[in-house]
């Protein structure tokens, strides 16, 4: 059974594309054939994050408009067998792909791939609705700040209205030293407030930026991050795995923690 999973959030810059790329790479490394669909028409980024910007000939809008066959718009990641992507159009807007076409394209992709990961644009307008129209389930990405959490709450309501009711929460850029000592983790209380199952906590990690520059998903080079995303996949597949708070601070992180907070 294959499924289409939307990675979304209200705000931009929360880490949707980062999480989508690393989740897709992890799924493929775990032998689930996966395709990433960049639904961020006009602001595409997955091609760069996968180091495939020179390999894109056709995009999602071309498929929707019948300029090419779906097969021609699939770009394969040579370093991760089983990982492909469909780029977003660089110079068009969200209305260039209708909700019906998106649903149809995702339906065809589900015939060939175990997972279709749809990277949602920022905002809650037509681009969001187009991206959501193909999805069976969704992961809402949030950071721990109040604005982001309120956005996540709003997006949850909009997903419900779009008919996506199987929704999970991923918290990104969590910083161990910010979570209060001795109290329940801030992440768990956010998940409880949003009434969403917590599928994973991804820590703040400067290496993500480097990974984008190299055009390689971080999970290929960072064993800790790979383990984090493997656990997310296992939860996605129904395993009841407790979400661990972020690992202990290393000695150097502990030494620096008071400075980093300024
Ligand atoms: N866990 C993280 N730690 C550090 N930087 C991150 C993390 N997640 C995302 N970023 C950075 O934040 C920026 C925005 O991320 P991106 O995935 O493009 O967000 P979105 O798709 O939601 O707009 C990028 O520069 C990315 O490298
Ligand atoms: Mg993005």
Short mmCIF file of C-alpha atoms and ligand atoms in Angstrom, two decimals:
data_model
loop_
_atom_site.label_atom_id
_atom_site.label_comp_id
_atom_site.label_asym_id
_atom_site.label_seq_id
_atom_site.Cartn_x
_atom_site.Cartn_y
_atom_site.Cartn_z
CA UNK A 1 0.00 0.00 0.00
CA UNK A 2 1.51 3.29 -0.98
CA UNK A 3 0.67 6.63 0.53
CA UNK A 4 1.00 10.34 -0.18
CA UNK A 5 2.29 12.37 2.71
CA UNK A 6 2.16 16.16 2.82
CA UNK A 7 4.84 18.05 4.77
CA UNK A 8 3.35 21.38 5.74
CA UNK A 9 3.31 24.33 8.17
CA UNK A 10 1.74 27.77 8.09
CA UNK A 11 4.88 29.86 8.13
CA UNK A 12 7.79 29.69 5.72
CA UNK A 13 11.30 28.88 6.88
CA UNK A 14 10.13 26.39 9.50
CA UNK A 15 11.94 23.45 7.89
CA UNK A 16 9.32 21.79 5.68
CA UNK A 17 11.67 21.23 2.74
CA UNK A 18 14.54 20.19 5.01
CA UNK A 19 12.38 17.58 6.73
CA UNK A 20 10.76 16.44 3.48
CA UNK A 21 14.13 15.84 1.79
CA UNK A 22 15.67 13.99 4.72
CA UNK A 23 12.54 11.94 5.35
CA UNK A 24 12.37 10.94 1.68
CA UNK A 25 16.07 10.01 1.59
CA UNK A 26 15.67 7.93 4.76
CA UNK A 27 12.63 6.12 3.35
CA UNK A 28 14.59 5.29 0.19
CA UNK A 29 17.62 4.12 2.21
CA UNK A 30 15.23 1.84 4.13
CA UNK A 31 14.16 0.36 0.75
CA UNK A 32 10.83 2.14 0.36
CA UNK A 33 10.78 3.58 -3.13
CA UNK A 34 10.03 7.27 -2.66
CA UNK A 35 9.31 10.30 -4.81
CA UNK A 36 9.42 13.89 -3.62
CA UNK A 37 6.98 16.29 -5.23
CA UNK A 38 7.96 19.95 -4.96
CA UNK A 39 4.60 21.73 -4.71
CA UNK A 40 6.24 25.07 -3.92
CA UNK A 41 5.59 26.41 -7.42
CA UNK A 42 7.62 29.55 -8.10
CA UNK A 43 9.97 29.00 -5.14
CA UNK A 44 11.24 25.50 -5.77
CA UNK A 45 14.07 24.26 -3.59
CA UNK A 46 14.13 20.45 -3.59
CA UNK A 47 16.20 20.26 -6.79
CA UNK A 48 18.99 22.25 -5.11
CA UNK A 49 18.71 20.35 -1.83
CA UNK A 50 19.14 17.08 -3.73
CA UNK A 51 21.94 18.41 -5.96
CA UNK A 52 19.75 17.91 -9.03
CA UNK A 53 19.21 21.46 -10.29
CA UNK A 54 21.07 20.73 -13.53
CA UNK A 55 19.06 17.57 -14.16
CA UNK A 56 15.61 19.16 -14.23
CA UNK A 57 14.11 19.37 -17.71
CA UNK A 58 10.37 19.19 -17.03
CA UNK A 59 8.41 20.15 -13.92
CA UNK A 60 5.06 19.57 -12.22
CA UNK A 61 3.35 22.34 -14.20
CA UNK A 62 4.59 20.78 -17.47
CA UNK A 63 3.00 17.48 -16.43
CA UNK A 64 -0.25 19.20 -15.39
CA UNK A 65 -0.42 21.05 -18.72
CA UNK A 66 0.39 17.97 -20.78
CA UNK A 67 3.70 19.39 -22.09
CA UNK A 68 5.42 16.13 -21.09
CA UNK A 69 4.66 12.69 -19.69
CA UNK A 70 4.94 12.21 -15.91
CA UNK A 71 7.80 9.77 -16.52
CA UNK A 72 9.79 12.54 -18.26
CA UNK A 73 9.50 14.85 -15.23
CA UNK A 74 10.92 12.25 -12.81
CA UNK A 75 14.50 13.04 -11.82
CA UNK A 76 16.41 10.25 -10.08
CA UNK A 77 18.92 10.88 -7.30
CA UNK A 78 21.99 8.88 -8.35
CA UNK A 79 23.40 8.51 -4.84
CA UNK A 80 20.20 7.23 -3.25
CA UNK A 81 18.70 4.40 -5.30
CA UNK A 82 14.93 4.49 -5.04
CA UNK A 83 14.73 8.27 -4.51
CA UNK A 84 13.26 10.46 -7.25
CA UNK A 85 11.69 13.88 -7.45
CA UNK A 86 9.39 16.03 -9.54
CA UNK A 87 10.48 19.68 -9.52
CA UNK A 88 8.17 22.65 -9.17
CA UNK A 89 7.99 25.17 -11.99
CA UNK A 90 10.41 28.03 -11.30
CA UNK A 91 8.56 30.78 -13.14
CA UNK A 92 4.88 30.01 -12.60
CA UNK A 93 2.47 30.34 -9.70
CA UNK A 94 0.37 27.88 -7.73
CA UNK A 95 -2.63 28.22 -10.03
CA UNK A 96 -0.66 26.55 -12.84
CA UNK A 97 -1.53 23.17 -11.27
CA UNK A 98 -5.19 22.58 -10.43
CA UNK A 99 -6.29 20.55 -7.40
CA UNK A 100 -7.77 17.88 -9.70
CA UNK A 101 -4.52 17.57 -11.70
CA UNK A 102 -2.46 17.34 -8.51
CA UNK A 103 -4.67 14.54 -7.26
CA UNK A 104 -4.37 12.73 -10.58
CA UNK A 105 -0.56 13.10 -10.74
CA UNK A 106 -0.10 11.93 -7.13
CA UNK A 107 -2.42 9.00 -7.90
CA UNK A 108 -0.17 7.93 -10.79
CA UNK A 109 2.96 8.33 -8.65
CA UNK A 110 1.42 6.10 -5.98
CA UNK A 111 1.24 3.30 -8.54
CA UNK A 112 5.04 3.39 -8.87
CA UNK A 113 6.30 4.49 -5.45
CA UNK A 114 5.70 3.34 -1.86
CA UNK A 115 5.78 6.94 -0.62
CA UNK A 116 4.95 10.21 -2.32
CA UNK A 117 6.25 13.07 -0.17
CA UNK A 118 4.68 16.41 -1.07
CA UNK A 119 6.62 19.50 -0.02
CA UNK A 120 4.04 22.21 0.67
CA UNK A 121 4.56 25.92 -0.02
CA UNK A 122 4.30 28.43 2.84
CA UNK A 123 0.97 30.13 3.41
CA UNK A 124 -2.58 28.90 3.54
CA UNK A 125 -3.90 29.97 0.15
CA UNK A 126 -4.38 28.12 -3.15
CA UNK A 127 -0.84 26.68 -3.17
CA UNK A 128 -1.58 24.99 0.15
CA UNK A 129 -4.90 23.61 -1.11
CA UNK A 130 -3.32 22.28 -4.31
CA UNK A 131 -0.57 20.54 -2.34
CA UNK A 132 -3.08 19.11 0.16
CA UNK A 133 -5.42 17.82 -2.53
CA UNK A 134 -3.18 14.88 -3.32
CA UNK A 135 -2.40 13.88 0.27
CA UNK A 136 -3.59 10.92 2.35
CA UNK A 137 -1.78 12.03 5.51
CA UNK A 138 0.18 15.07 6.67
CA UNK A 139 3.04 16.03 8.91
CA UNK A 140 2.80 19.54 10.34
CA UNK A 141 6.24 20.97 11.06
CA UNK A 142 6.56 23.52 13.84
CA UNK A 143 9.24 25.14 15.89
CA UNK A 144 8.72 25.64 19.60
CA UNK A 145 7.89 29.37 19.53
CA UNK A 146 4.34 30.57 20.16
CA UNK A 147 3.76 32.08 16.70
CA UNK A 148 4.75 28.88 14.98
CA UNK A 149 2.57 26.78 17.27
CA UNK A 150 -0.44 29.00 16.61
CA UNK A 151 0.17 28.65 12.86
CA UNK A 152 0.33 24.88 13.25
CA UNK A 153 -3.05 24.96 15.00
CA UNK A 154 -4.55 26.92 12.12
CA UNK A 155 -3.06 24.57 9.53
CA UNK A 156 -4.49 21.59 11.37
CA UNK A 157 -7.98 23.09 10.96
CA UNK A 158 -7.40 23.84 7.27
CA UNK A 159 -6.14 20.30 6.64
CA UNK A 160 -9.31 18.93 8.20
CA UNK A 161 -11.36 21.10 5.88
CA UNK A 162 -9.31 19.82 2.93
CA UNK A 163 -10.20 16.28 4.01
CA UNK A 164 -6.78 15.36 5.47
CA UNK A 165 -7.53 14.10 8.96
CA UNK A 166 -4.59 11.76 9.59
CA UNK A 167 -2.13 14.38 10.82
CA UNK A 168 1.10 14.13 12.82
CA UNK A 169 3.43 16.70 14.34
CA UNK A 170 7.20 17.11 13.89
CA UNK A 171 9.09 19.66 15.93
CA UNK A 172 12.10 21.19 14.23
CA UNK A 173 15.08 23.19 15.47
CA UNK A 174 14.53 22.14 19.06
CA UNK A 175 17.38 23.13 21.35
CA UNK A 176 18.08 20.87 24.27
CA UNK A 177 19.29 23.67 26.50
CA UNK A 178 16.02 25.57 26.02
CA UNK A 179 13.87 22.77 27.38
CA UNK A 180 13.40 23.36 31.08
CA UNK A 181 15.23 20.99 33.33
CA UNK A 182 13.11 18.65 35.43
CA UNK A 183 9.85 19.60 33.70
CA UNK A 184 8.03 17.71 30.99
CA UNK A 185 9.49 18.49 27.63
CA UNK A 186 8.15 21.60 25.88
CA UNK A 187 7.73 19.45 22.77
CA UNK A 188 5.34 17.04 24.46
CA UNK A 189 3.21 19.88 25.78
CA UNK A 190 3.03 21.45 22.30
CA UNK A 191 1.85 18.13 20.85
CA UNK A 192 -0.74 17.84 23.61
CA UNK A 193 -1.98 21.37 23.01
CA UNK A 194 -2.35 20.69 19.29
CA UNK A 195 -3.84 17.24 19.99
CA UNK A 196 -1.50 15.68 17.45
CA UNK A 197 0.74 12.62 17.77
CA UNK A 198 4.38 13.66 17.98
CA UNK A 199 6.29 11.85 15.25
CA UNK A 200 9.73 13.27 15.93
CA UNK A 201 11.91 16.03 17.27
CA UNK A 202 14.69 17.31 15.02
CA UNK A 203 17.34 19.32 16.79
CA UNK A 204 18.92 22.59 15.76
CA UNK A 205 21.89 21.61 13.62
CA UNK A 206 24.10 23.96 11.58
CA UNK A 207 25.07 21.05 9.35
CA UNK A 208 21.72 21.35 7.49
CA UNK A 209 22.95 24.53 5.84
CA UNK A 210 26.13 22.82 4.71
CA UNK A 211 24.12 19.91 3.38
CA UNK A 212 22.07 22.26 1.18
CA UNK A 213 25.27 23.78 -0.16
CA UNK A 214 26.56 20.30 -1.00
CA UNK A 215 23.23 19.23 -2.47
CA UNK A 216 23.19 16.13 -0.24
CA UNK A 217 20.52 15.24 2.34
CA UNK A 218 22.16 15.42 5.78
CA UNK A 219 21.05 11.87 6.66
CA UNK A 220 23.62 10.56 4.15
CA UNK A 221 26.50 12.00 6.15
CA UNK A 222 25.31 12.30 9.75
CA UNK A 223 24.61 9.07 11.66
CA UNK A 224 22.71 10.78 14.51
CA UNK A 225 20.40 12.56 12.09
CA UNK A 226 19.91 9.32 10.15
CA UNK A 227 18.87 7.59 13.38
CA UNK A 228 16.41 10.41 14.16
CA UNK A 229 14.76 10.12 10.74
CA UNK A 230 14.71 6.31 10.89
CA UNK A 231 12.71 6.59 14.08
CA UNK A 232 10.34 9.03 12.37
CA UNK A 233 9.84 6.46 9.59
CA UNK A 234 9.13 3.71 12.11
CA UNK A 235 6.51 5.87 13.84
CA UNK A 236 5.05 6.77 10.47
CA UNK A 237 4.65 3.06 9.85
CA UNK A 238 2.73 2.60 13.07
CA UNK A 239 5.40 1.48 15.52
CA UNK A 240 4.81 2.74 19.03
CA UNK A 241 8.20 4.18 19.77
CA UNK A 242 8.52 6.71 22.57
CA UNK A 243 9.77 10.09 21.31
CA UNK A 244 12.97 10.67 23.18
CA UNK A 245 13.82 14.17 24.28
CA UNK A 246 16.93 15.36 22.49
CA UNK A 247 20.13 13.58 23.49
CA UNK A 248 22.22 14.76 26.38
CA UNK A 249 24.39 17.81 25.83
CA UNK A 250 27.99 17.00 25.02
CA UNK A 251 30.56 18.44 27.40
CA UNK A 252 31.34 21.29 25.00
CA UNK A 253 27.68 22.08 24.36
CA UNK A 254 27.11 22.10 28.12
CA UNK A 255 30.04 24.44 28.58
CA UNK A 256 28.74 26.80 25.89
CA UNK A 257 25.03 26.63 26.67
CA UNK A 258 24.79 29.90 28.64
CA UNK A 259 26.57 31.80 25.88
CA UNK A 260 24.44 30.37 23.07
CA UNK A 261 21.27 31.62 24.72
CA UNK A 262 22.31 35.26 24.35
N1 LIG B 1 16.96 21.65 12.33
C1 LIG B 1 17.55 22.69 11.71
N2 LIG B 1 18.70 23.21 12.20
C2 LIG B 1 19.30 24.26 11.59
N3 LIG B 1 18.84 24.84 10.48
C3 LIG B 1 17.69 24.37 9.94
C4 LIG B 1 16.99 23.27 10.51
N4 LIG B 1 15.90 23.03 9.75
C5 LIG B 1 15.92 23.93 8.74
N5 LIG B 1 16.99 24.74 8.85
C6 LIG B 1 17.35 25.85 7.94
O1 LIG B 1 16.28 26.77 7.92
C7 LIG B 1 16.11 27.33 6.62
C8 LIG B 1 14.68 27.11 6.14
O2 LIG B 1 14.43 25.73 6.02
P1 LIG B 1 13.45 25.15 4.90
O3 LIG B 1 13.47 23.67 5.03
O4 LIG B 1 13.77 25.72 3.56
O5 LIG B 1 12.06 25.74 5.41
P2 LIG B 1 10.63 25.79 4.68
O6 LIG B 1 10.62 24.75 3.60
O7 LIG B 1 9.64 25.51 5.77
O8 LIG B 1 10.47 27.18 4.14
C9 LIG B 1 17.15 26.65 5.74
O9 LIG B 1 18.27 27.50 5.64
C10 LIG B 1 17.52 25.39 6.52
O10 LIG B 1 18.83 24.96 6.24
MG1 LIG B 2 10.23 24.95 1.55
#
